[in-house]
PDB file of C-alpha atoms in Angstrom:
ATOM      1  CA  LEU A   1      -0.061   0.061   0.126  1.00  0.00           C
ATOM      2  CA  LEU A   2       2.980   2.324   0.740  1.00  0.00           C
ATOM      3  CA  ILE A   3       4.565   1.656  -2.409  1.00  0.00           C
ATOM      4  CA  PHE A   4       1.096   2.272  -4.470  1.00  0.00           C
ATOM      5  CA  LEU A   5       0.516   5.319  -2.702  1.00  0.00           C
ATOM      6  CA  PHE A   6       4.510   6.247  -3.390  1.00  0.00           C
ATOM      7  CA  ILE A   7       4.273   5.552  -6.712  1.00  0.00           C
ATOM      8  CA  GLY A   8       0.855   6.645  -8.042  1.00  0.00           C
ATOM      9  CA  GLY A   9       0.383   9.470  -6.078  1.00  0.00           C
ATOM     10  CA  TYR A  10       3.685  10.976  -7.249  1.00  0.00           C
ATOM     11  CA  ARG A  11       2.110  10.511 -11.139  1.00  0.00           C
ATOM     12  CA  LEU A  12      -0.670  12.196  -9.932  1.00  0.00           C
ATOM     13  CA  SER A  13      -1.608  16.401 -10.092  1.00  0.00           C
ATOM     14  CA  GLY A  14      -3.434  18.338  -7.286  1.00  0.00           C
ATOM     15  CA  CYS A  15      -3.347  17.337  -3.695  1.00  0.00           C
ATOM     16  CA  LEU A  16      -2.509  13.349  -3.893  1.00  0.00           C
ATOM     17  CA  GLY A  17      -0.046  14.674  -6.014  1.00  0.00           C
ATOM     18  CA  GLN A  18       1.865  16.788  -3.281  1.00  0.00           C
ATOM     19  CA  GLN A  19       1.532  13.745  -0.709  1.00  0.00           C
ATOM     20  CA  GLY A  20       3.418  11.555  -3.431  1.00  0.00           C
ATOM     21  CA  LEU A  21       5.962  14.594  -3.554  1.00  0.00           C
ATOM     22  CA  ASP A  22       6.611  14.536   0.091  1.00  0.00           C
ATOM     23  CA  LEU A  23       6.258  10.596   0.285  1.00  0.00           C
ATOM     24  CA  TYR A  24       9.228  10.641  -2.510  1.00  0.00           C
ATOM     25  CA  GLN A  25      11.246  12.790  -0.402  1.00  0.00           C
ATOM     26  CA  LEU A  26      10.735  11.318   2.325  1.00  0.00           C
ATOM     27  CA  HIS A  27      11.827   7.532   1.130  1.00  0.00           C
ATOM     28  CA  THR A  28      14.902   9.622  -0.946  1.00  0.00           C
ATOM     29  CA  GLU A  29      16.299  11.134   2.442  1.00  0.00           C
ATOM     30  CA  GLY A  30      16.084   7.720   4.368  1.00  0.00           C
ATOM     31  CA  GLU A  31      12.954   9.098   6.483  1.00  0.00           C
ATOM     32  CA  ILE A  32      11.227   5.868   5.437  1.00  0.00           C
ATOM     33  CA  ASN A  33      13.845   2.802   6.867  1.00  0.00           C
ATOM     34  CA  HIS A  34      13.660   0.146   9.162  1.00  0.00           C
ATOM     35  CA  ASN A  35      15.678   2.265  11.906  1.00  0.00           C
ATOM     36  CA  LYS A  36      14.200   3.705  14.605  1.00  0.00           C
ATOM     37  CA  ASP A  37      15.021   6.671  16.965  1.00  0.00           C
ATOM     38  CA  HIS A  38      16.505   5.968  20.585  1.00  0.00           C
ATOM     39  CA  SER A  39      17.925   6.901  23.596  1.00  0.00           C
ATOM     40  CA  GLU A  40      21.679   8.264  23.729  1.00  0.00           C
ATOM     41  CA  PRO A  41      23.862   5.912  26.135  1.00  0.00           C
ATOM     42  CA  PHE A  42      24.512   8.419  29.323  1.00  0.00           C
ATOM     43  CA  ARG A  43      28.074   9.714  29.672  1.00  0.00           C
ATOM     44  CA  GLN A  44      29.777  12.248  31.746  1.00  0.00           C
ATOM     45  CA  TYR A  45      31.063  13.949  28.728  1.00  0.00           C
ATOM     46  CA  ASP A  46      32.814  17.389  31.002  1.00  0.00           C
ATOM     47  CA  ARG A  47      34.840  14.583  32.413  1.00  0.00           C
ATOM     48  CA  ILE A  48      35.363  12.433  29.469  1.00  0.00           C
ATOM     49  CA  PHE A  49      36.377  15.490  27.109  1.00  0.00           C
ATOM     50  CA  ASN A  50      38.934  17.294  28.867  1.00  0.00           C
ATOM     51  CA  ASP A  51      42.903  17.254  27.107  1.00  0.00           C
ATOM     52  CA  LEU A  52      44.385  19.153  28.919  1.00  0.00           C
ATOM     53  CA  ASN A  53      45.725  22.461  26.999  1.00  0.00           C
ATOM     54  CA  ASP A  54      49.485  21.205  27.353  1.00  0.00           C
ATOM     55  CA  VAL A  55      48.698  18.409  25.651  1.00  0.00           C
ATOM     56  CA  GLN A  56      46.812  19.977  22.658  1.00  0.00           C
ATOM     57  CA  LEU A  57      50.064  22.667  21.985  1.00  0.00           C
ATOM     58  CA  GLN A  58      52.107  19.638  21.985  1.00  0.00           C
ATOM     59  CA  ALA A  59      50.023  17.968  18.968  1.00  0.00           C
ATOM     60  CA  ALA A  60      49.460  21.068  17.331  1.00  0.00           C
ATOM     61  CA  MET A  61      53.306  21.860  17.139  1.00  0.00           C
ATOM     62  CA  SER A  62      54.385  18.695  16.329  1.00  0.00           C
ATOM     63  CA  ASN A  63      51.395  18.274  13.406  1.00  0.00           C
ATOM     64  CA  GLY A  64      51.357  21.903  12.247  1.00  0.00           C
ATOM     65  CA  LEU A  65      52.625  24.866  11.355  1.00  0.00           C
ATOM     66  CA  LYS A  66      56.508  26.244  12.524  1.00  0.00           C
ATOM     67  CA  GLY A  67      55.474  28.214  14.164  1.00  0.00           C
ATOM     68  CA  THR A  68      52.702  31.459  14.418  1.00  0.00           C
ATOM     69  CA  ILE A  69      51.928  33.068  11.312  1.00  0.00           C
ATOM     70  CA  ARG A  70      50.963  36.360   9.596  1.00  0.00           C
ATOM     71  CA  GLN A  71      48.100  36.916   8.103  1.00  0.00           C
ATOM     72  CA  ASP A  72      49.734  38.509   4.678  1.00  0.00           C
ATOM     73  CA  ASP A  73      51.177  35.097   4.491  1.00  0.00           C
ATOM     74  CA  VAL A  74      48.134  32.822   4.987  1.00  0.00           C
ATOM     75  CA  GLU A  75      46.674  32.862   1.636  1.00  0.00           C
ATOM     76  CA  GLY A  76      48.913  30.748  -0.504  1.00  0.00           C
ATOM     77  CA  ASN A  77      50.387  28.912   1.778  1.00  0.00           C
ATOM     78  CA  ARG A  78      51.296  25.266   0.738  1.00  0.00           C
ATOM     79  CA  LYS A  79      51.065  24.078   3.563  1.00  0.00           C
ATOM     80  CA  LEU A  80      47.260  24.938   4.187  1.00  0.00           C
ATOM     81  CA  ARG A  81      44.000  24.234   3.090  1.00  0.00           C
ATOM     82  CA  GLU A  82      40.803  26.602   2.894  1.00  0.00           C
ATOM     83  CA  ILE A  83      37.534  25.290   4.157  1.00  0.00           C
ATOM     84  CA  ALA A  84      34.780  25.922   3.332  1.00  0.00           C
ATOM     85  CA  THR A  85      30.536  25.529   4.279  1.00  0.00           C
ATOM     86  CA  CYS A  86      29.926  22.602   2.023  1.00  0.00           C
ATOM     87  CA  ARG A  87      27.299  19.572   2.341  1.00  0.00           C
ATOM     88  CA  TYR A  88      29.125  18.074   5.638  1.00  0.00           C
ATOM     89  CA  TYR A  89      29.216  21.379   7.911  1.00  0.00           C
ATOM     90  CA  GLN A  90      29.024  24.850   7.884  1.00  0.00           C
ATOM     91  CA  VAL A  91      31.905  28.133   8.477  1.00  0.00           C
ATOM     92  CA  ASP A  92      30.376  30.390  10.795  1.00  0.00           C
ATOM     93  CA  GLU A  93      31.250  34.100  10.970  1.00  0.00           C
ATOM     94  CA  LEU A  94      34.607  33.995  11.756  1.00  0.00           C
ATOM     95  CA  THR A  95      35.737  37.219  14.109  1.00  0.00           C
ATOM     96  CA  HIS A  96      39.320  36.530  14.879  1.00  0.00           C
ATOM     97  CA  SER A  97      39.652  33.467  12.947  1.00  0.00           C
ATOM     98  CA  MET A  98      40.705  32.803   8.982  1.00  0.00           C
ATOM     99  CA  PRO A  99      39.595  29.155   7.841  1.00  0.00           C
ATOM    100  CA  TYR A 100      42.378  27.313   7.471  1.00  0.00           C
ATOM    101  CA  LEU A 101      44.185  24.287   8.573  1.00  0.00           C
ATOM    102  CA  VAL A 102      46.328  21.666   7.749  1.00  0.00           C
ATOM    103  CA  PRO A 103      45.112  19.228   5.481  1.00  0.00           C
ATOM    104  CA  LYS A 104      44.633  16.563   8.140  1.00  0.00           C
ATOM    105  CA  ALA A 105      42.646  19.094  10.371  1.00  0.00           C
ATOM    106  CA  ALA A 106      40.886  19.901   7.293  1.00  0.00           C
ATOM    107  CA  ASP A 107      40.096  16.336   6.551  1.00  0.00           C
ATOM    108  CA  LEU A 108      39.169  15.614  10.529  1.00  0.00           C
ATOM    109  CA  VAL A 109      36.332  18.551  10.520  1.00  0.00           C
ATOM    110  CA  GLU A 110      34.888  16.975   6.932  1.00  0.00           C
ATOM    111  CA  ASP A 111      34.824  13.879   8.515  1.00  0.00           C
ATOM    112  CA  ILE A 112      33.801  14.761  11.651  1.00  0.00           C
ATOM    113  CA  GLY A 113      30.089  16.470   9.719  1.00  0.00           C
ATOM    114  CA  ARG A 114      30.466  13.261   7.516  1.00  0.00           C
ATOM    115  CA  ALA A 115      29.710  10.455  10.300  1.00  0.00           C
ATOM    116  CA  PHE A 116      27.248  13.408  12.204  1.00  0.00           C
ATOM    117  CA  GLN A 117      24.831  12.686   9.141  1.00  0.00           C
ATOM    118  CA  ASP A 118      25.487   9.608   8.643  1.00  0.00           C
ATOM    119  CA  SER A 119      24.726   8.663  12.582  1.00  0.00           C
ATOM    120  CA  LEU A 120      21.161  11.327  12.055  1.00  0.00           C
ATOM    121  CA  PHE A 121      20.219   9.777   9.068  1.00  0.00           C
ATOM    122  CA  ASN A 122      20.562   5.582  10.836  1.00  0.00           C
ATOM    123  CA  ARG A 123      18.165   6.967  13.628  1.00  0.00           C
ATOM    124  CA  GLY A 124      15.384   8.210  10.478  1.00  0.00           C
ATOM    125  CA  TYR A 125      16.563  11.755  10.563  1.00  0.00           C
ATOM    126  CA  SER A 126      17.015  13.915   7.700  1.00  0.00           C
ATOM    127  CA  ARG A 127      21.067  13.721   6.492  1.00  0.00           C
ATOM    128  CA  ALA A 128      21.173  17.663   5.706  1.00  0.00           C
ATOM    129  CA  HIS A 129      22.214  18.490   8.895  1.00  0.00           C
ATOM    130  CA  LEU A 130      25.051  20.246   9.223  1.00  0.00           C
ATOM    131  CA  VAL A 131      28.006  20.971  12.627  1.00  0.00           C
ATOM    132  CA  THR A 132      28.756  24.863  12.660  1.00  0.00           C
ATOM    133  CA  VAL A 133      32.706  25.172  12.494  1.00  0.00           C
ATOM    134  CA  THR A 134      33.729  28.777  15.275  1.00  0.00           C
ATOM    135  CA  SER A 135      37.215  29.209  15.096  1.00  0.00           C
ATOM    136  CA  VAL A 136      39.779  28.189  13.325  1.00  0.00           C
ATOM    137  CA  LEU A 137      43.461  29.654  12.317  1.00  0.00           C
ATOM    138  CA  ARG A 138      44.328  32.639  14.507  1.00  0.00           C
ATOM    139  CA  THR A 139      47.125  34.786  13.416  1.00  0.00           C
ATOM    140  CA  ARG A 140      49.521  37.096  14.904  1.00  0.00           C
ATOM    141  CA  GLU A 141      47.589  39.704  13.711  1.00  0.00           C
ATOM    142  CA  GLN A 142      44.314  37.990  15.626  1.00  0.00           C
ATOM    143  CA  ILE A 143      45.654  36.922  18.820  1.00  0.00           C
ATOM    144  CA  LYS A 144      47.097  40.060  19.316  1.00  0.00           C
ATOM    145  CA  GLN A 145      43.724  41.779  19.279  1.00  0.00           C
ATOM    146  CA  LEU A 146      41.547  38.948  20.864  1.00  0.00           C
ATOM    147  CA  GLN A 147      44.495  40.037  23.869  1.00  0.00           C
ATOM    148  CA  LYS A 148      43.029  43.230  23.876  1.00  0.00           C
ATOM    149  CA  SER A 149      39.298  42.193  25.150  1.00  0.00           C
ATOM    150  CA  ASN A 150      40.134  38.774  26.631  1.00  0.00           C
ATOM    151  CA  VAL A 151      42.689  38.657  29.181  1.00  0.00           C
ATOM    152  CA  ASN A 152      42.254  34.519  28.967  1.00  0.00           C
ATOM    153  CA  SER A 153      43.583  35.012  25.673  1.00  0.00           C
ATOM    154  CA  THR A 154      46.910  33.307  25.013  1.00  0.00           C
ATOM    155  CA  SER A 155      50.303  34.043  22.427  1.00  0.00           C
ATOM    156  CA  ASN A 156      50.692  30.180  22.176  1.00  0.00           C
ATOM    157  CA  SER A 157      47.208  28.950  21.355  1.00  0.00           C
ATOM    158  CA  ALA A 158      46.750  26.017  19.502  1.00  0.00           C
ATOM    159  CA  HIS A 159      44.751  27.303  17.208  1.00  0.00           C
ATOM    160  CA  CYS A 160      48.203  28.973  16.055  1.00  0.00           C
ATOM    161  CA  TYR A 161      49.140  26.116  14.202  1.00  0.00           C
ATOM    162  CA  GLY A 162      45.950  25.474  11.965  1.00  0.00           C
ATOM    163  CA  THR A 163      45.358  21.958  13.850  1.00  0.00           C
ATOM    164  CA  THR A 164      43.024  23.229  15.840  1.00  0.00           C
ATOM    165  CA  PHE A 165      39.278  24.421  15.267  1.00  0.00           C
ATOM    166  CA  ASP A 166      35.871  25.022  17.491  1.00  0.00           C
ATOM    167  CA  ILE A 167      32.568  23.018  16.710  1.00  0.00           C
ATOM    168  CA  SER A 168      29.612  24.526  18.660  1.00  0.00           C
ATOM    169  CA  TYR A 169      27.608  22.221  20.330  1.00  0.00           C
ATOM    170  CA  ILE A 170      24.153  24.749  20.063  1.00  0.00           C
ATOM    171  CA  THR A 171      24.271  25.598  16.325  1.00  0.00           C
ATOM    172  CA  PHE A 172      23.910  23.335  13.559  1.00  0.00           C
ATOM    173  CA  GLY A 173      22.751  23.856   9.875  1.00  0.00           C
ATOM    174  CA  THR A 174      19.186  22.424   9.831  1.00  0.00           C
ATOM    175  CA  PRO A 175      17.422  20.977   6.587  1.00  0.00           C
ATOM    176  CA  GLU A 176      14.442  23.300   4.972  1.00  0.00           C
ATOM    177  CA  THR A 177      12.887  19.710   4.318  1.00  0.00           C
ATOM    178  CA  GLY A 178      12.756  16.134   6.007  1.00  0.00           C
ATOM    179  CA  ARG A 179      12.294  15.042  10.001  1.00  0.00           C
ATOM    180  CA  ILE A 180      14.801  17.547  11.631  1.00  0.00           C
ATOM    181  CA  ALA A 181      16.384  16.043  15.030  1.00  0.00           C
ATOM    182  CA  SER A 182      16.223  18.474  17.777  1.00  0.00           C
ATOM    183  CA  GLN A 183      19.286  21.118  19.564  1.00  0.00           C
ATOM    184  CA  ASP A 184      19.499  18.053  22.191  1.00  0.00           C
ATOM    185  CA  LYS A 185      19.246  15.212  19.623  1.00  0.00           C
ATOM    186  CA  MET A 186      22.125  16.695  17.314  1.00  0.00           C
ATOM    187  CA  ARG A 187      23.989  17.672  20.765  1.00  0.00           C
ATOM    188  CA  GLN A 188      23.931  13.752  21.607  1.00  0.00           C
ATOM    189  CA  VAL A 189      25.048  12.856  18.143  1.00  0.00           C
ATOM    190  CA  LEU A 190      27.431  15.087  17.809  1.00  0.00           C
ATOM    191  CA  MET A 191      29.392  13.905  21.471  1.00  0.00           C
ATOM    192  CA  GLU A 192      28.764  10.430  19.890  1.00  0.00           C
ATOM    193  CA  VAL A 193      30.791  11.063  16.963  1.00  0.00           C
ATOM    194  CA  MET A 194      33.215  13.251  19.153  1.00  0.00           C
ATOM    195  CA  TYR A 195      34.025  10.297  21.694  1.00  0.00           C
ATOM    196  CA  ASP A 196      34.372   7.471  18.747  1.00  0.00           C
ATOM    197  CA  LEU A 197      37.129   9.821  16.609  1.00  0.00           C
ATOM    198  CA  ARG A 198      38.580  10.544  20.672  1.00  0.00           C
ATOM    199  CA  ASN A 199      38.853   6.950  21.032  1.00  0.00           C
ATOM    200  CA  GLN A 200      40.512   6.589  17.443  1.00  0.00           C
ATOM    201  CA  GLY A 201      43.086   8.299  17.825  1.00  0.00           C
ATOM    202  CA  ARG A 202      42.323  10.984  16.009  1.00  0.00           C
ATOM    203  CA  CYS A 203      42.055  13.899  17.956  1.00  0.00           C
ATOM    204  CA  TYR A 204      42.160  15.316  21.338  1.00  0.00           C
ATOM    205  CA  ILE A 205      39.331  17.657  22.925  1.00  0.00           C
TER     206      ILE A 205
END
């Protein structure tokens, strides 16, 4: 009966035709599947995601740029790759950083976004949800500017080496159609994704 309505409704015009279009959209976006939403495992992520700044900084210095970089030297730098809003994530309006990372870190951002979408899809939601990158590479000039307004800002941040980025657990990109996950669900799924990647040795958090 579902298949009949899907095919028949899609081919007809008018009200029934719109129902068919809606069913077609749900089917192609994975909303009609055998996966059911479920409760996420309870974990105290504030205790799990507690990698100290010294550990993050050491990893940044080992895998990233060899020292801080000037703003004029960022574009065209062969060691950096520009990141931009795409099908897997969105880049927020950056006020104190530039959207550049070393290739290994740029790949990690994409893998986070892809895994986030796959996890939501397997729970019956639209695949088109996006994580939001809020801070990326900080140049010498941006660090000095930050220190004027933020007493906690340091001149030797992990953000200086092109290996470090921030992802919001509050702001997400949501699709215009399909089943949309709640903010709590998106946050929990993102935490699960990051938990798995951290256990794989892909990142510190």
